[in-house]
PDB file of C-alpha atoms in Angstrom:
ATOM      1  CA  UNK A  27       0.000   0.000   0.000  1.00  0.00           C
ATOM      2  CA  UNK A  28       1.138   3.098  -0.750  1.00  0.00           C
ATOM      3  CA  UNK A  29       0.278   6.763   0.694  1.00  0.00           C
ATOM      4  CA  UNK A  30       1.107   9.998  -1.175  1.00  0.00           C
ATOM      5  CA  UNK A  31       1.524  12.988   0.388  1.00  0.00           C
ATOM      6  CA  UNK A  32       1.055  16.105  -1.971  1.00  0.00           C
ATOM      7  CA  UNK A  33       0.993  13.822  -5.082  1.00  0.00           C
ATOM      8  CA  UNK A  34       4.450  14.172  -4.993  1.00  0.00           C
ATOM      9  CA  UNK A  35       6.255  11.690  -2.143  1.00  0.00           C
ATOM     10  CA  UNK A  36       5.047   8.732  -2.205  1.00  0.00           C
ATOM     11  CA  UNK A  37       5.587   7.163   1.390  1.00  0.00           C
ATOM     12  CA  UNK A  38       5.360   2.777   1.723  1.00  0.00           C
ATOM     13  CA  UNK A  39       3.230   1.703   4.073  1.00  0.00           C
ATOM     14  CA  UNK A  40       3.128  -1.784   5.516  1.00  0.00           C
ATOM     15  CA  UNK A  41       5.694  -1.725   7.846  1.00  0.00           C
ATOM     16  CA  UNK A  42       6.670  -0.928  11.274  1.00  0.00           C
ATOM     17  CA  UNK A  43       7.958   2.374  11.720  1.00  0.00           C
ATOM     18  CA  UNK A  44      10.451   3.311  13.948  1.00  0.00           C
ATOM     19  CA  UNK A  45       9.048   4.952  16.428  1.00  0.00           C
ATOM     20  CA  UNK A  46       6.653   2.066  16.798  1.00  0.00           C
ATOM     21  CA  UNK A  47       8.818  -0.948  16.180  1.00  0.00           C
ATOM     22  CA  UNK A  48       9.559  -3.382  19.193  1.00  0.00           C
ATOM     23  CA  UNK A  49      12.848  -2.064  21.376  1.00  0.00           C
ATOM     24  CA  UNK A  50      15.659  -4.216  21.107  1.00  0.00           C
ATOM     25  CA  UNK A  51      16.463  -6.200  24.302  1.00  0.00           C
ATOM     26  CA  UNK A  52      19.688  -4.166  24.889  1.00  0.00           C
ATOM     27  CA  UNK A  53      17.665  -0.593  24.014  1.00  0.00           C
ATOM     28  CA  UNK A  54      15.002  -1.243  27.034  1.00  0.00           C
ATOM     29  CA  UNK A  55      15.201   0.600  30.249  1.00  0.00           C
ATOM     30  CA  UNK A  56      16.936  -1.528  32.541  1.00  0.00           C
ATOM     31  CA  UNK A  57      16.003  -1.628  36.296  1.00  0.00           C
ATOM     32  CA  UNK A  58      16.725  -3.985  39.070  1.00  0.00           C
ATOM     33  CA  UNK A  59      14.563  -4.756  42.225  1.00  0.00           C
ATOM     34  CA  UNK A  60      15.676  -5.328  45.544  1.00  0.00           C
ATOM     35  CA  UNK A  61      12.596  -6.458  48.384  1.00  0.00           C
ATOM     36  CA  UNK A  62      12.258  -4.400  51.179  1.00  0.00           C
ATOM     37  CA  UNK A  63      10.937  -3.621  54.292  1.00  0.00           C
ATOM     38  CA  UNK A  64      10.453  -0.737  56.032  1.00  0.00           C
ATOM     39  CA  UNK A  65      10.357  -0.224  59.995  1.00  0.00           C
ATOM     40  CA  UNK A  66       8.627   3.095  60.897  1.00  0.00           C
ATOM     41  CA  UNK A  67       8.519   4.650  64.494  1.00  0.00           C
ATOM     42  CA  UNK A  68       6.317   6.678  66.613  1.00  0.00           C
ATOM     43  CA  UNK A  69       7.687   8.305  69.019  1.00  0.00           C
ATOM     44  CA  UNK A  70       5.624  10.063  72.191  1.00  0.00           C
ATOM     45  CA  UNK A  71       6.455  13.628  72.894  1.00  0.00           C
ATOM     46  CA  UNK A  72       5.970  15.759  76.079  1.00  0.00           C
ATOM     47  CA  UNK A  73       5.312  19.349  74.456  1.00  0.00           C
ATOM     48  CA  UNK A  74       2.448  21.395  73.903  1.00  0.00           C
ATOM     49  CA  UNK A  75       2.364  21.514  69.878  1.00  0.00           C
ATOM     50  CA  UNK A  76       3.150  18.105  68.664  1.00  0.00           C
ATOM     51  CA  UNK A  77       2.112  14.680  71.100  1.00  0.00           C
ATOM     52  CA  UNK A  78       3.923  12.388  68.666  1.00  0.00           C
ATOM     53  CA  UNK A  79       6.787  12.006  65.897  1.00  0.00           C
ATOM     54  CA  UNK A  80       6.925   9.953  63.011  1.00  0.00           C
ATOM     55  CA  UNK A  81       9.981   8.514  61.170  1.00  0.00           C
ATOM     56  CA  UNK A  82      11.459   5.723  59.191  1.00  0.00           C
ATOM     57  CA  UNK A  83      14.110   3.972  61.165  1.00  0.00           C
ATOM     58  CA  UNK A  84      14.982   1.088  58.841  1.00  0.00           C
ATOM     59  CA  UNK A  85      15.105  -0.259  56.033  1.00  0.00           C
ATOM     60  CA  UNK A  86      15.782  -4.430  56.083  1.00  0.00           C
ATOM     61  CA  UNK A  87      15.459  -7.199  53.427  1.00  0.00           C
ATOM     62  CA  UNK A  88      11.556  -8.278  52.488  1.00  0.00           C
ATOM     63  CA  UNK A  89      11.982 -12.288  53.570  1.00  0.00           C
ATOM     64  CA  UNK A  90       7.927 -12.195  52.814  1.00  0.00           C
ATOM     65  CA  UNK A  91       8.925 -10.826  49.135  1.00  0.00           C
ATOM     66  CA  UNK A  92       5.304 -11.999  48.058  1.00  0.00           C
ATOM     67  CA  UNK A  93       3.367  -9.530  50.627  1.00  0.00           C
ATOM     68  CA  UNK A  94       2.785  -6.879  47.848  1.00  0.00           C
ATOM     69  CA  UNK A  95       1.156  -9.749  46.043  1.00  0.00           C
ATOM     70  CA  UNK A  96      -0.828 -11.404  48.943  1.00  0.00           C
ATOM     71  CA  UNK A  97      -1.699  -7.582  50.248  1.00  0.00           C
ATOM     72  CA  UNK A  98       0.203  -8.119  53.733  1.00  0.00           C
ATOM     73  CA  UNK A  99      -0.963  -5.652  56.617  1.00  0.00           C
ATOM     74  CA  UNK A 100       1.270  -3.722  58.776  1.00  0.00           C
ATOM     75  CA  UNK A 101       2.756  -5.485  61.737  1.00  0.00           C
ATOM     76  CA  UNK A 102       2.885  -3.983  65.196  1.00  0.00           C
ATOM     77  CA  UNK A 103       6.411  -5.612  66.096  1.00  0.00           C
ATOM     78  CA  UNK A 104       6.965  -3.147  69.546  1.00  0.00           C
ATOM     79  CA  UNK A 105       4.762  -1.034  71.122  1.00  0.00           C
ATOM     80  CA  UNK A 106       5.487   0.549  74.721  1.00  0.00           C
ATOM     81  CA  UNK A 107       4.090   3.659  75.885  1.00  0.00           C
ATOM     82  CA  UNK A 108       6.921   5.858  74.442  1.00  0.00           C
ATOM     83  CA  UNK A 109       7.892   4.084  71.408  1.00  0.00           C
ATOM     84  CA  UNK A 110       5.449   1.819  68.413  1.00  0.00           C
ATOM     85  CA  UNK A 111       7.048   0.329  65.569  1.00  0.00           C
ATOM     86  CA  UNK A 112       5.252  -0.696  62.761  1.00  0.00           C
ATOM     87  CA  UNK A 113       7.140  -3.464  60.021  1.00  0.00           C
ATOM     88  CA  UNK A 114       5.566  -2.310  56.317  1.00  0.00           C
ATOM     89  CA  UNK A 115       6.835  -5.133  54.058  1.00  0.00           C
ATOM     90  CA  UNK A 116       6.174  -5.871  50.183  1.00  0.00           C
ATOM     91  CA  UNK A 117       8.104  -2.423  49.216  1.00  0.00           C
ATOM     92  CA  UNK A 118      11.213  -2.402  46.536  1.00  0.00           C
ATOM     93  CA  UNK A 119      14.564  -0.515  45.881  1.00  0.00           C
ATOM     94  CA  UNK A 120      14.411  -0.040  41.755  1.00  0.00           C
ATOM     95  CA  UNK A 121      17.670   1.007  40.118  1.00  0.00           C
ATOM     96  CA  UNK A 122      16.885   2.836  36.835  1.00  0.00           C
ATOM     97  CA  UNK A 123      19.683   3.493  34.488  1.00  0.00           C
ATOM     98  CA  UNK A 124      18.613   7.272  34.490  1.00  0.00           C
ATOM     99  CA  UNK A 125      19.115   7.814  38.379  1.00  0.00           C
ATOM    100  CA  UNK A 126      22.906   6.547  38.273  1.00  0.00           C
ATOM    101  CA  UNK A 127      24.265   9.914  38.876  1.00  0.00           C
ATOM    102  CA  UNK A 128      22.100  10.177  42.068  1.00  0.00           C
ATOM    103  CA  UNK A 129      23.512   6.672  42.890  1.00  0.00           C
ATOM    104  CA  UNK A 130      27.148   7.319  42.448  1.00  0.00           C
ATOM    105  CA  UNK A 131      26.812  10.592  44.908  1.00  0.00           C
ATOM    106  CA  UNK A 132      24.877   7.952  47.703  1.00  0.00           C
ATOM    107  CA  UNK A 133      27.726   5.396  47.569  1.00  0.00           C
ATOM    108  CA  UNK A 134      30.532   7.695  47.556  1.00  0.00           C
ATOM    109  CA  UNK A 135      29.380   9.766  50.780  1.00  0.00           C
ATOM    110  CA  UNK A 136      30.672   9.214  53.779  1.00  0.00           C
ATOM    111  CA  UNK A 137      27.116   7.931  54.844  1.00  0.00           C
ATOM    112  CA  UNK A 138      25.354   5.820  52.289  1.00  0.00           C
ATOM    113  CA  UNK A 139      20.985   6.073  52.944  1.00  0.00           C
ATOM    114  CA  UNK A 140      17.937   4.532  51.708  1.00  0.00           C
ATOM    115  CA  UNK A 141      15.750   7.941  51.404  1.00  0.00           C
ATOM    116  CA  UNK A 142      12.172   6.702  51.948  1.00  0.00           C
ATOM    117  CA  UNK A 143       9.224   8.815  51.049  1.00  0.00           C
ATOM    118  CA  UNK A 144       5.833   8.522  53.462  1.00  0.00           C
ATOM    119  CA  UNK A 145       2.574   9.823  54.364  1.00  0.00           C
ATOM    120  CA  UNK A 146       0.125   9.578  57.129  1.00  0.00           C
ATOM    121  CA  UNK A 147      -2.615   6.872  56.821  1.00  0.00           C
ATOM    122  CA  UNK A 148      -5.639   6.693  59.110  1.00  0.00           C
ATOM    123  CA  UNK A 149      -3.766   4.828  62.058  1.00  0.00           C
ATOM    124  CA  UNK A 150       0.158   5.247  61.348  1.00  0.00           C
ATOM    125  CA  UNK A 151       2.892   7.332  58.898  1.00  0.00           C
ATOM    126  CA  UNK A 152       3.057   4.457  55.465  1.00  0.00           C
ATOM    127  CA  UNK A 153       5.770   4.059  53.745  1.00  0.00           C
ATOM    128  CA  UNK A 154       4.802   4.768  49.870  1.00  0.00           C
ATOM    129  CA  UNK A 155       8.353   5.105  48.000  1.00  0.00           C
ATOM    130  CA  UNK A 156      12.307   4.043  48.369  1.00  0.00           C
ATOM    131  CA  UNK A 157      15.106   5.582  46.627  1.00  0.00           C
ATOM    132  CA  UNK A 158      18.636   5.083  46.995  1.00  0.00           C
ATOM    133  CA  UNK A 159      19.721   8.057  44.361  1.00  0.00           C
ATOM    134  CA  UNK A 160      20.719  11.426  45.967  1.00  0.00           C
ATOM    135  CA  UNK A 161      18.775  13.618  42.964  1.00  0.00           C
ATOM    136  CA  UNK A 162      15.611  11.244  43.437  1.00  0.00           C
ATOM    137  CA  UNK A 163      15.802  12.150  47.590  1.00  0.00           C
ATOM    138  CA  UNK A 164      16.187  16.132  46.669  1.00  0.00           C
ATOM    139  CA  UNK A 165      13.313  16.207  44.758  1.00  0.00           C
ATOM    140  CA  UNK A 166      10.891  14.418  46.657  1.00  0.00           C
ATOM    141  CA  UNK A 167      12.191  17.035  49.579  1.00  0.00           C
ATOM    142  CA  UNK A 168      12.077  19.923  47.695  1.00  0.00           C
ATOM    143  CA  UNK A 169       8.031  18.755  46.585  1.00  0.00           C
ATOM    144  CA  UNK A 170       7.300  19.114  50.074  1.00  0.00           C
ATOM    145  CA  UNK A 171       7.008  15.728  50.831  1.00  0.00           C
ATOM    146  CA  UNK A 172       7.923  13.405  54.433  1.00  0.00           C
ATOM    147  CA  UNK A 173      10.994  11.786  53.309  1.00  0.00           C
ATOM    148  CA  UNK A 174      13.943  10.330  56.011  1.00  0.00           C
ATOM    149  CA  UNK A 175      17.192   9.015  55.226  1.00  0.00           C
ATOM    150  CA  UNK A 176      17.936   5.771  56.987  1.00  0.00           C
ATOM    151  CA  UNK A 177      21.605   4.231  56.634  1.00  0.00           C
ATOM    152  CA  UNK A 178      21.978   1.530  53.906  1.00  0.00           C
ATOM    153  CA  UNK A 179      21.533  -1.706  54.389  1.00  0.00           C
ATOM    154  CA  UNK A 180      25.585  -2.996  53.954  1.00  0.00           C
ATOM    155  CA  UNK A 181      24.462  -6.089  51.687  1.00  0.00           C
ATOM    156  CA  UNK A 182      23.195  -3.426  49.166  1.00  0.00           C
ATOM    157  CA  UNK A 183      26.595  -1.749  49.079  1.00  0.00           C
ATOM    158  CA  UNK A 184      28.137  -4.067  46.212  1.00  0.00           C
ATOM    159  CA  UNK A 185      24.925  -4.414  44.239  1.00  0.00           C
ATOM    160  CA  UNK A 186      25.008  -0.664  44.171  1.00  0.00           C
ATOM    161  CA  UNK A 187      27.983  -0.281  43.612  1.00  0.00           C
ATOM    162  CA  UNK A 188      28.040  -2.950  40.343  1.00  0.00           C
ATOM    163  CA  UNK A 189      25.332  -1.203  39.042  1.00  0.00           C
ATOM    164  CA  UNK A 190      27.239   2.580  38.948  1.00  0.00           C
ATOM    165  CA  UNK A 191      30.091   0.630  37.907  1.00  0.00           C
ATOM    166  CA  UNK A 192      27.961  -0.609  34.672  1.00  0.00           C
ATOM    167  CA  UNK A 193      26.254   2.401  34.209  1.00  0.00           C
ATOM    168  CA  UNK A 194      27.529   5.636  35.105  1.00  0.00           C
ATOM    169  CA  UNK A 195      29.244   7.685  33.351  1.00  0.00           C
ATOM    170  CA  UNK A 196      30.545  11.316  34.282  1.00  0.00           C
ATOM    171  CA  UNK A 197      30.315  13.997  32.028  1.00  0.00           C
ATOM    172  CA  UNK A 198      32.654  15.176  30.785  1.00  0.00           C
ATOM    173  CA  UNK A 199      34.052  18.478  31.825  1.00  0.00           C
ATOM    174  CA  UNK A 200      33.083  21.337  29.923  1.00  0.00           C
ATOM    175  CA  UNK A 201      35.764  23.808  27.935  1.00  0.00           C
ATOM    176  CA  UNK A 202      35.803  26.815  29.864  1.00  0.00           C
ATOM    177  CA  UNK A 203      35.002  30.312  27.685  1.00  0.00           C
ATOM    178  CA  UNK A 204      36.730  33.648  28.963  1.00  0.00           C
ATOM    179  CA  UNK A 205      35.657  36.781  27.862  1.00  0.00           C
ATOM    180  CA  UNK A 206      38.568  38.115  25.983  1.00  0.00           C
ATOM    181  CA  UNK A 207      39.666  41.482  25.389  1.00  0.00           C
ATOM    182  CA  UNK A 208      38.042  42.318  21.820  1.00  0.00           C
ATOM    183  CA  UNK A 209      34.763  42.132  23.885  1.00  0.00           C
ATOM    184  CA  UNK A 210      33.438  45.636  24.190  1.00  0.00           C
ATOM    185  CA  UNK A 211      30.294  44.542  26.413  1.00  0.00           C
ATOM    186  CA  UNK A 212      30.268  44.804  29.867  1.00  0.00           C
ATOM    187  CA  UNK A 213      33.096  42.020  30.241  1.00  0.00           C
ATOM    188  CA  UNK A 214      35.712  44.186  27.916  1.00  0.00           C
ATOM    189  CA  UNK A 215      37.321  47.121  27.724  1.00  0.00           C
ATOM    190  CA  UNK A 216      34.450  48.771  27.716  1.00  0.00           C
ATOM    191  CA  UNK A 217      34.979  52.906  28.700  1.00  0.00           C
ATOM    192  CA  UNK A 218      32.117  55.575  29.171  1.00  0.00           C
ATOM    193  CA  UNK A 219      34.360  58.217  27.945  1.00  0.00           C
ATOM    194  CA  UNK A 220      34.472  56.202  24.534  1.00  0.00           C
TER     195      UNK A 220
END
């Protein structure tokens, strides 16, 4: 089949184009999954404006990986009158080829974090999101959001750091321009008197 445009291209029709053609297997986004599970605390407080505080103290390894699946409730796992601690399973790290940048910064701080993004439910603060690249942290922070930084779990330290290894890439640095003396702006020789 053939369509003409203008009477004058004609353009063959029939096959995939490129934009909708199947992606290669080495052109598709690549991300990797690690289960996890997030420990969240509520602390009591004795002042007048606040009578609790919220926070994400851990982050551990999901044994129950299926719990997203099997829709797993919360589990109280301490509760005294100053302290509750509520275990959220069935949450993931992702890795995404585009965050590498952020990643390379976590791993190469002097304190590595799992920044975890929440919001308060009915009963008790839930953990929604986990993100283990710097930029990805930032901007859930600077969209006003409840996000803590817990320390890294030390068996994610090599995966992470594999993953930077395979994927990021610095860029490189950019040739610096100096405003030379020709320049009669407001860089230059520039005189009023002239």
């Amino acid at each position: 089949m053939q369509i003409r445009y203008l009477d004058s291209v004609a353009v063959e029709s029939g096959g995939l184009l490129a934009q909708n053609a199947p992606m290669l297997e080495s052109e598709t986004i690549e991300s990797q999954r690690w289960p996890a599970a997030v420990i969240m605390q509520r602390t009591a407080l004795n002042n007048r404006w606040a009578s609790e505080k919220w926070e994400a103290s851990s982050v551990l390894p999901d044994l129950n990986s299926t719990a997203l699946e099997l829709g797993a409730a919360p589990r109280v796992i301490l509760e005294t009158p100053e302290i509750l601690q509520v275990l959220f399973s069935g949450l993931q790290i992702r890795l995404q080829r585009d965050e590498a940048e952020g990643y390379y910064m976590n791993i190469t701080s002097p304190q590595p974090k799992v920044f975890v993004l929440w919001r308060m439910g009915e009963t008790w603060a839930e953990p929604h999101f986990l993100s283990v690249s710097y930029n990805e942290g930032a901007r859930w922070l600077d969209s006003s959001e409840m996000v803590d930084g817990v320390p890294l779990p030390m068996e994610l330290v090599p995966w992470l750091a594999s993953y930077c290894a395979d994927h990021y890439r610095p860029e490189p640095p950019k040739k610096k321009k100096y405003a030379s003396s020709k320049d009669k702006g407001r860089m230059g020789n520039w005189r009023p008197d002239k």
